[in-house]
Amino acid sequence: MLASIRGRILAACVAIVATALAVTGGLVYTVVKHHNDEAIEQNLMSILTGHALAIDEWISDRARQTQALADTIAIGEGDPLPALKLLAKSGGFEVMTLGLPDKTAFSNVPLAPGYDPTARPWYKQAVAAQQLIVTALYKDASNGKPAFAFAVPIVRDGTVKAVMAASLYMESVSSIVTSVHPTPSSFAFLVDKAGHIIASAKTDLIMKPATELSPALTPETLEGLKSGANTATVDIDGATKLLRAQPITGTDWSLVLALDKSDVTAGMRAVATTTLVAIILVALIAAALVGALTNAAFKRVLRVRDALIDVASGSGDLSTRLPAAGKDEAAQIGHAFNLFAEKVSAILLQIRVSSESVNVASAEIAQGNQNLSSRTEHAASSLQETAAALEEIAGTARNSADAVTQVSQLAASASTVATRGGQVVGDVVSTMEEITKASDKIADIIGVIDGIAFQTNILALNAAVEAARASEHGRGFAVVAAEVRALAQRSAQAAKEIKELIHSSVEKIGEGSALVQTAGATMTEIVDSVRSISGVIDEITVAASEQSTGLGQVNQALAQLDHTTQQNAALVEQSTAAAALLREEASKLAHAVGEFKLAHH
């Protein structure tokens, strides 16, 4: 619906009316709600104050009656029971009890055996207060019912002579409290200072904490209700209640009124419902009126729409003209459509002529591009073959450079090995020279040993001559001298043989040293030759590397040229395809323009 202007106008009008009514209804509801809340607050306070005042008067009357009897009763001067019965009948008291300090008790009802009035709460509280009090709730000693009492001490000559208690069951007070029904779902209840319920329509809650009625009713909350200026909102039994409290004079009680929020706001809900229904009805009526008013105005606009749809179909009649009589917006739109149709007709005539020229030119371009594409593909093929051959040459050059590099590395390794061999031969020559020197020293030592053997032989000979002279006494010494002489001869012989061997070794070591020196010179020549070969191979390696680099650059240039040629071929193909597409589109354009019915044809 909102897709059309008429629908949007209709929706806008309805929205304006609905919004105006909603704002007006909201303002009215706000004002009425404010006054209704004030009225609820005033009614709540007046109802609560009235009933609290009634309970105040009820309490005050019975307190005065009790005090009057306490002031006139005589203690120890007769039977007080008739006076107690009289007060019970006139004041509506359930139990009248007079307790003496000696634990004597008088009552209008039978008392339990061993009854001790001084142990009862009302006696203790009255003695402590020294004045009339309303006691806290307690259970009656005779029947266990919840009760309270007006307890007053009877003082004579400054001494408490007795305490009188006028007791009432809470049932009598509960009947007053349960009669409070401002609305069907509203109620009231009495609580004491400790937060316990002492009177309520729900008798099972009497003497129990108010939190059992609602967890929110704590003693602090109840105390705040008495002094608070605003109404508290509490959920009780699943319903929202408006709570206010009023203290009861002369007691620690408070009357709490729970006003049902749903009951007191029923009128406001009716106002809100009525307002909502009125808004819906007025919005529907406004929609009907606006729809009827816009229907006639949009008929001429719809004729323009139909004409434009006919033109947009691709085969429309551009010679059609719309009536443009009048000065309203519809007439202006019709006049604008006529101008548009005339302009489009003129443009389409020009496009027809131009499309034929484009068709012929595109055909020629396509043919030329086709020939260029063929020649470019041929050139690209030849360039690819050249690049492949050059790639093989470059590969061979790289292999040669790699081989030369390996040879250079081997030559350098051989040069290194030859250098180490020359160093080793030099070390051998030095070692041979040291061995020769050591052999000379050994020969000298052998000479010394030979001289020692010769001297030992002479000494042994002299010792034998002296032993011969000594005859029998030198026979043993002669044997020793003979052995020493034999050893000296063998030592001299061994020293001679060692000397000959060392001499022969020295001669051979000399020959070896000469050979080693010759080998060292030869190794030096080899090292020099290897170094020369390594230098030549390095030069060959550099040349081969430069050749490989040059071939790589040439190959790269050819690859770039091949890539460019391939791109050119691709561009030529694209140009050919574009020319063919242009020719096809020109044909389609001529066909599309030819479908329109123009005024000149």
Short mmCIF file of C-alpha atoms in Angstrom, two decimals, residues 230-486:
data_model
loop_
_atom_site.label_atom_id
_atom_site.label_comp_id
_atom_site.label_asym_id
_atom_site.label_seq_id
_atom_site.Cartn_x
_atom_site.Cartn_y
_atom_site.Cartn_z
CA ASN A 230 3.19 9.43 50.33
CA THR A 231 1.24 6.26 49.82
CA ALA A 232 3.23 3.02 49.69
CA THR A 233 2.62 0.39 46.98
CA VAL A 234 2.77 -3.23 48.18
CA ASP A 235 1.80 -6.55 46.57
CA ILE A 236 -0.57 -8.56 48.78
CA ASP A 237 -1.92 -11.91 47.56
CA GLY A 238 -0.86 -11.10 44.01
CA ALA A 239 -2.71 -7.76 43.90
CA THR A 240 -1.22 -4.27 44.14
CA LYS A 241 -2.42 -2.35 47.21
CA LEU A 242 -2.00 1.32 48.16
CA LEU A 243 -1.13 1.46 51.88
CA ARG A 244 -1.40 4.27 54.42
CA ALA A 245 -1.25 3.97 58.24
CA GLN A 246 -2.74 6.03 61.07
CA PRO A 247 -1.60 5.60 64.71
CA ILE A 248 -4.31 4.91 67.31
CA THR A 249 -4.14 7.39 70.21
CA GLY A 250 -3.35 5.92 73.61
CA THR A 251 -1.92 2.68 72.18
CA ASP A 252 1.05 1.47 70.16
CA TRP A 253 -1.37 0.33 67.47
CA SER A 254 -1.64 1.56 63.91
CA LEU A 255 -4.59 1.20 61.57
CA VAL A 256 -3.36 0.26 58.09
CA LEU A 257 -5.70 0.73 55.13
CA ALA A 258 -4.89 -1.38 52.01
CA LEU A 259 -6.71 0.19 49.05
CA ASP A 260 -6.86 -2.04 45.96
CA LYS A 261 -5.19 -0.18 43.09
CA SER A 262 -7.13 -2.06 40.44
CA ASP A 263 -10.45 -0.98 41.98
CA VAL A 264 -9.57 2.70 42.34
CA THR A 265 -8.06 2.95 38.82
CA ALA A 266 -10.93 1.19 37.06
CA GLY A 267 -12.27 4.56 35.88
CA MET A 268 -8.90 5.49 34.39
CA ARG A 269 -8.75 2.21 32.50
CA ALA A 270 -12.22 2.90 31.12
CA VAL A 271 -11.06 6.37 29.99
CA ALA A 272 -7.99 4.88 28.29
CA THR A 273 -10.07 2.19 26.55
CA THR A 274 -12.64 4.72 25.37
CA THR A 275 -9.90 7.02 24.06
CA LEU A 276 -8.24 4.16 22.16
CA VAL A 277 -11.53 3.05 20.58
CA ALA A 278 -12.27 6.67 19.59
CA ILE A 279 -8.83 7.03 17.96
CA ILE A 280 -9.36 3.84 15.92
CA LEU A 281 -12.87 4.86 14.78
CA VAL A 282 -11.81 8.40 13.82
CA ALA A 283 -8.73 7.05 12.00
CA LEU A 284 -10.93 4.67 9.94
CA ILE A 285 -13.38 7.47 9.09
CA ALA A 286 -10.48 9.76 8.11
CA ALA A 287 -9.01 7.03 5.91
CA ALA A 288 -12.35 6.59 4.10
CA LEU A 289 -12.78 10.34 3.54
CA VAL A 290 -9.19 10.91 2.32
CA GLY A 291 -9.42 7.86 0.02
CA ALA A 292 -12.61 9.21 -1.56
CA LEU A 293 -11.13 12.69 -2.04
CA THR A 294 -7.84 11.47 -3.59
CA ASN A 295 -9.46 8.89 -5.91
CA ALA A 296 -10.71 11.48 -8.47
CA ALA A 297 -7.49 13.51 -8.39
CA PHE A 298 -5.29 10.50 -9.13
CA LYS A 299 -7.24 9.24 -12.21
CA ARG A 300 -5.38 11.62 -14.56
CA VAL A 301 -2.08 10.72 -12.93
CA LEU A 302 -2.84 7.06 -13.56
CA ARG A 303 -3.31 7.82 -17.28
CA VAL A 304 0.22 9.28 -17.32
CA ARG A 305 1.45 6.15 -15.57
CA ASP A 306 -0.17 3.87 -18.21
CA ALA A 307 1.37 5.92 -21.03
CA LEU A 308 4.83 5.71 -19.45
CA ILE A 309 4.44 1.95 -18.95
CA ASP A 310 3.57 1.62 -22.66
CA VAL A 311 6.71 3.57 -23.62
CA ALA A 312 8.84 1.57 -21.14
CA SER A 313 7.73 -1.72 -22.76
CA GLY A 314 10.12 -1.05 -25.67
CA SER A 315 7.58 -0.99 -28.45
CA GLY A 316 5.39 1.89 -27.31
CA ASP A 317 3.78 4.57 -29.44
CA LEU A 318 5.69 7.81 -28.93
CA SER A 319 3.19 9.61 -31.10
CA THR A 320 0.62 9.38 -28.29
CA ARG A 321 -0.21 12.68 -26.59
CA LEU A 322 -2.03 13.23 -23.30
CA PRO A 323 -4.66 15.92 -22.65
CA ALA A 324 -3.07 18.90 -20.89
CA ALA A 325 -6.10 21.07 -20.23
CA GLY A 326 -6.15 22.82 -16.89
CA LYS A 327 -3.57 24.27 -14.52
CA ASP A 328 -3.42 21.65 -11.79
CA GLU A 329 -0.55 19.27 -11.17
CA ALA A 330 -2.10 16.49 -13.29
CA ALA A 331 -2.32 18.83 -16.31
CA GLN A 332 1.30 19.89 -15.77
CA ILE A 333 2.40 16.24 -15.67
CA GLY A 334 0.50 15.55 -18.96
CA HIS A 335 2.16 18.55 -20.63
CA ALA A 336 5.57 17.40 -19.40
CA PHE A 337 4.91 13.90 -20.79
CA ASN A 338 4.07 15.35 -24.23
CA LEU A 339 7.32 17.33 -24.26
CA PHE A 340 9.20 14.20 -23.18
CA ALA A 341 7.65 12.12 -26.00
CA GLU A 342 8.58 14.73 -28.63
CA LYS A 343 12.15 14.95 -27.35
CA VAL A 344 12.59 11.18 -27.19
CA SER A 345 11.19 10.83 -30.75
CA ALA A 346 13.77 13.28 -32.09
CA ILE A 347 16.59 11.52 -30.24
CA LEU A 348 15.53 8.08 -31.46
CA LEU A 349 15.52 9.32 -35.08
CA GLN A 350 19.10 10.51 -34.66
CA ILE A 351 20.06 7.20 -33.01
CA ARG A 352 18.68 5.23 -35.93
CA VAL A 353 20.88 7.11 -38.41
CA SER A 354 23.94 6.97 -36.15
CA SER A 355 23.50 3.28 -35.39
CA GLU A 356 23.73 2.38 -39.09
CA SER A 357 27.03 4.32 -39.40
CA VAL A 358 28.37 2.67 -36.22
CA ASN A 359 27.40 -0.74 -37.60
CA VAL A 360 29.44 -0.22 -40.80
CA ALA A 361 32.46 1.25 -38.95
CA SER A 362 32.47 -1.52 -36.40
CA ALA A 363 32.49 -4.15 -39.15
CA GLU A 364 35.57 -2.54 -40.76
CA ILE A 365 37.32 -2.29 -37.37
CA ALA A 366 36.58 -5.92 -36.66
CA GLN A 367 38.04 -7.04 -40.01
CA GLY A 368 41.22 -4.95 -39.53
CA ASN A 369 41.68 -6.24 -36.02
CA GLN A 370 41.26 -9.79 -37.25
CA ASN A 371 44.13 -9.36 -39.76
CA LEU A 372 46.29 -7.63 -37.16
CA SER A 373 45.60 -10.44 -34.71
CA SER A 374 46.74 -13.07 -37.22
CA ARG A 375 50.02 -11.24 -37.95
CA THR A 376 50.65 -10.62 -34.25
CA GLU A 377 50.15 -14.29 -33.44
CA HIS A 378 52.67 -15.24 -36.18
CA ALA A 379 55.25 -12.77 -34.80
CA ALA A 380 54.67 -14.04 -31.29
CA SER A 381 55.21 -17.65 -32.43
CA SER A 382 58.55 -16.76 -34.13
CA LEU A 383 59.65 -14.81 -31.07
CA GLN A 384 58.83 -17.78 -28.83
CA GLU A 385 61.01 -20.08 -31.00
CA THR A 386 63.90 -17.56 -30.86
CA ALA A 387 63.55 -17.25 -27.11
CA ALA A 388 63.57 -21.05 -26.74
CA ALA A 389 66.79 -21.38 -28.81
CA LEU A 390 68.46 -18.58 -26.88
CA GLU A 391 67.37 -20.25 -23.66
CA GLU A 392 69.18 -23.43 -24.74
CA ILE A 393 72.36 -21.41 -25.56
CA ALA A 394 72.14 -19.64 -22.24
CA GLY A 395 71.73 -23.01 -20.51
CA THR A 396 74.85 -24.36 -22.27
CA ALA A 397 76.81 -21.24 -21.29
CA ARG A 398 75.68 -21.65 -17.70
CA ASN A 399 76.78 -25.30 -17.75
CA SER A 400 80.18 -24.30 -19.17
CA ALA A 401 80.58 -21.60 -16.56
CA ASP A 402 79.66 -24.11 -13.87
CA ALA A 403 82.25 -26.62 -15.26
CA VAL A 404 84.96 -23.94 -15.40
CA THR A 405 84.08 -22.95 -11.86
CA GLN A 406 84.48 -26.57 -10.74
CA VAL A 407 87.87 -26.82 -12.57
CA SER A 408 88.98 -23.58 -10.92
CA GLN A 409 87.98 -25.01 -7.56
CA LEU A 410 89.90 -28.25 -8.30
CA ALA A 411 93.00 -26.27 -9.42
CA ALA A 412 92.85 -24.18 -6.28
CA SER A 413 92.55 -27.40 -4.27
CA ALA A 414 95.55 -28.93 -6.13
CA SER A 415 97.57 -25.77 -5.54
CA THR A 416 96.72 -25.97 -1.87
CA VAL A 417 97.73 -29.67 -1.75
CA ALA A 418 101.00 -28.97 -3.62
CA THR A 419 101.80 -26.14 -1.24
CA ARG A 420 101.21 -28.42 1.71
CA GLY A 421 103.44 -31.09 -0.02
CA GLY A 422 106.28 -28.54 -0.44
CA GLN A 423 105.95 -27.64 3.22
CA VAL A 424 106.10 -31.35 4.16
CA VAL A 425 109.22 -31.91 1.98
CA GLY A 426 110.85 -28.91 3.64
CA ASP A 427 110.02 -30.42 7.00
CA VAL A 428 111.55 -33.78 5.83
CA VAL A 429 114.77 -32.03 4.73
CA SER A 430 115.01 -30.31 8.11
CA THR A 431 114.37 -33.62 9.85
CA MET A 432 117.06 -35.38 7.73
CA GLU A 433 119.57 -32.68 8.63
CA GLU A 434 118.78 -33.13 12.30
CA ILE A 435 119.16 -36.93 11.91
CA THR A 436 122.59 -36.39 10.27
CA LYS A 437 123.68 -34.19 13.16
CA ALA A 438 122.42 -36.79 15.64
CA SER A 439 124.35 -39.55 13.76
CA ASP A 440 127.57 -37.54 13.99
CA LYS A 441 127.02 -37.17 17.70
CA ILE A 442 126.38 -40.93 18.01
CA ALA A 443 129.68 -41.65 16.11
CA ASP A 444 131.52 -39.42 18.53
CA ILE A 445 129.94 -41.25 21.46
CA ILE A 446 130.89 -44.63 19.92
CA GLY A 447 134.49 -43.38 19.61
CA VAL A 448 134.50 -42.54 23.25
CA ILE A 449 133.12 -46.02 24.03
CA ASP A 450 135.85 -47.59 21.84
CA GLY A 451 138.54 -45.61 23.76
CA ILE A 452 137.04 -46.73 27.04
CA ALA A 453 137.14 -50.38 25.86
CA PHE A 454 140.79 -49.98 24.82
CA GLN A 455 141.74 -48.49 28.17
CA THR A 456 139.78 -51.26 29.95
CA ASN A 457 141.72 -53.88 27.97
CA ILE A 458 145.06 -52.35 28.97
CA LEU A 459 143.96 -52.16 32.59
CA ALA A 460 142.85 -55.83 32.43
CA LEU A 461 146.22 -56.79 30.96
CA ASN A 462 148.07 -54.98 33.72
CA ALA A 463 145.81 -56.64 36.26
CA ALA A 464 146.65 -60.09 34.81
CA VAL A 465 150.43 -59.33 35.02
CA GLU A 466 150.04 -58.28 38.62
CA ALA A 467 147.95 -61.40 39.35
CA ALA A 468 150.70 -63.57 37.82
CA ARG A 469 153.19 -61.96 40.07
CA ALA A 470 151.08 -62.64 43.07
CA SER A 471 151.10 -66.35 42.25
CA GLU A 472 148.49 -68.23 44.19
CA HIS A 473 147.14 -65.12 45.91
CA GLY A 474 146.33 -63.37 42.66
CA ARG A 475 144.75 -66.35 40.90
CA GLY A 476 141.18 -65.19 41.48
CA PHE A 477 142.06 -61.66 40.53
CA ALA A 478 143.66 -63.04 37.33
CA VAL A 479 140.38 -64.78 36.43
CA VAL A 480 138.48 -61.53 36.89
CA ALA A 481 141.03 -59.60 34.87
CA ALA A 482 140.72 -62.19 32.09
CA GLU A 483 136.92 -61.75 32.05
CA VAL A 484 137.20 -57.98 32.03
CA ARG A 485 139.68 -58.16 29.19
CA ALA A 486 137.31 -60.42 27.22
#
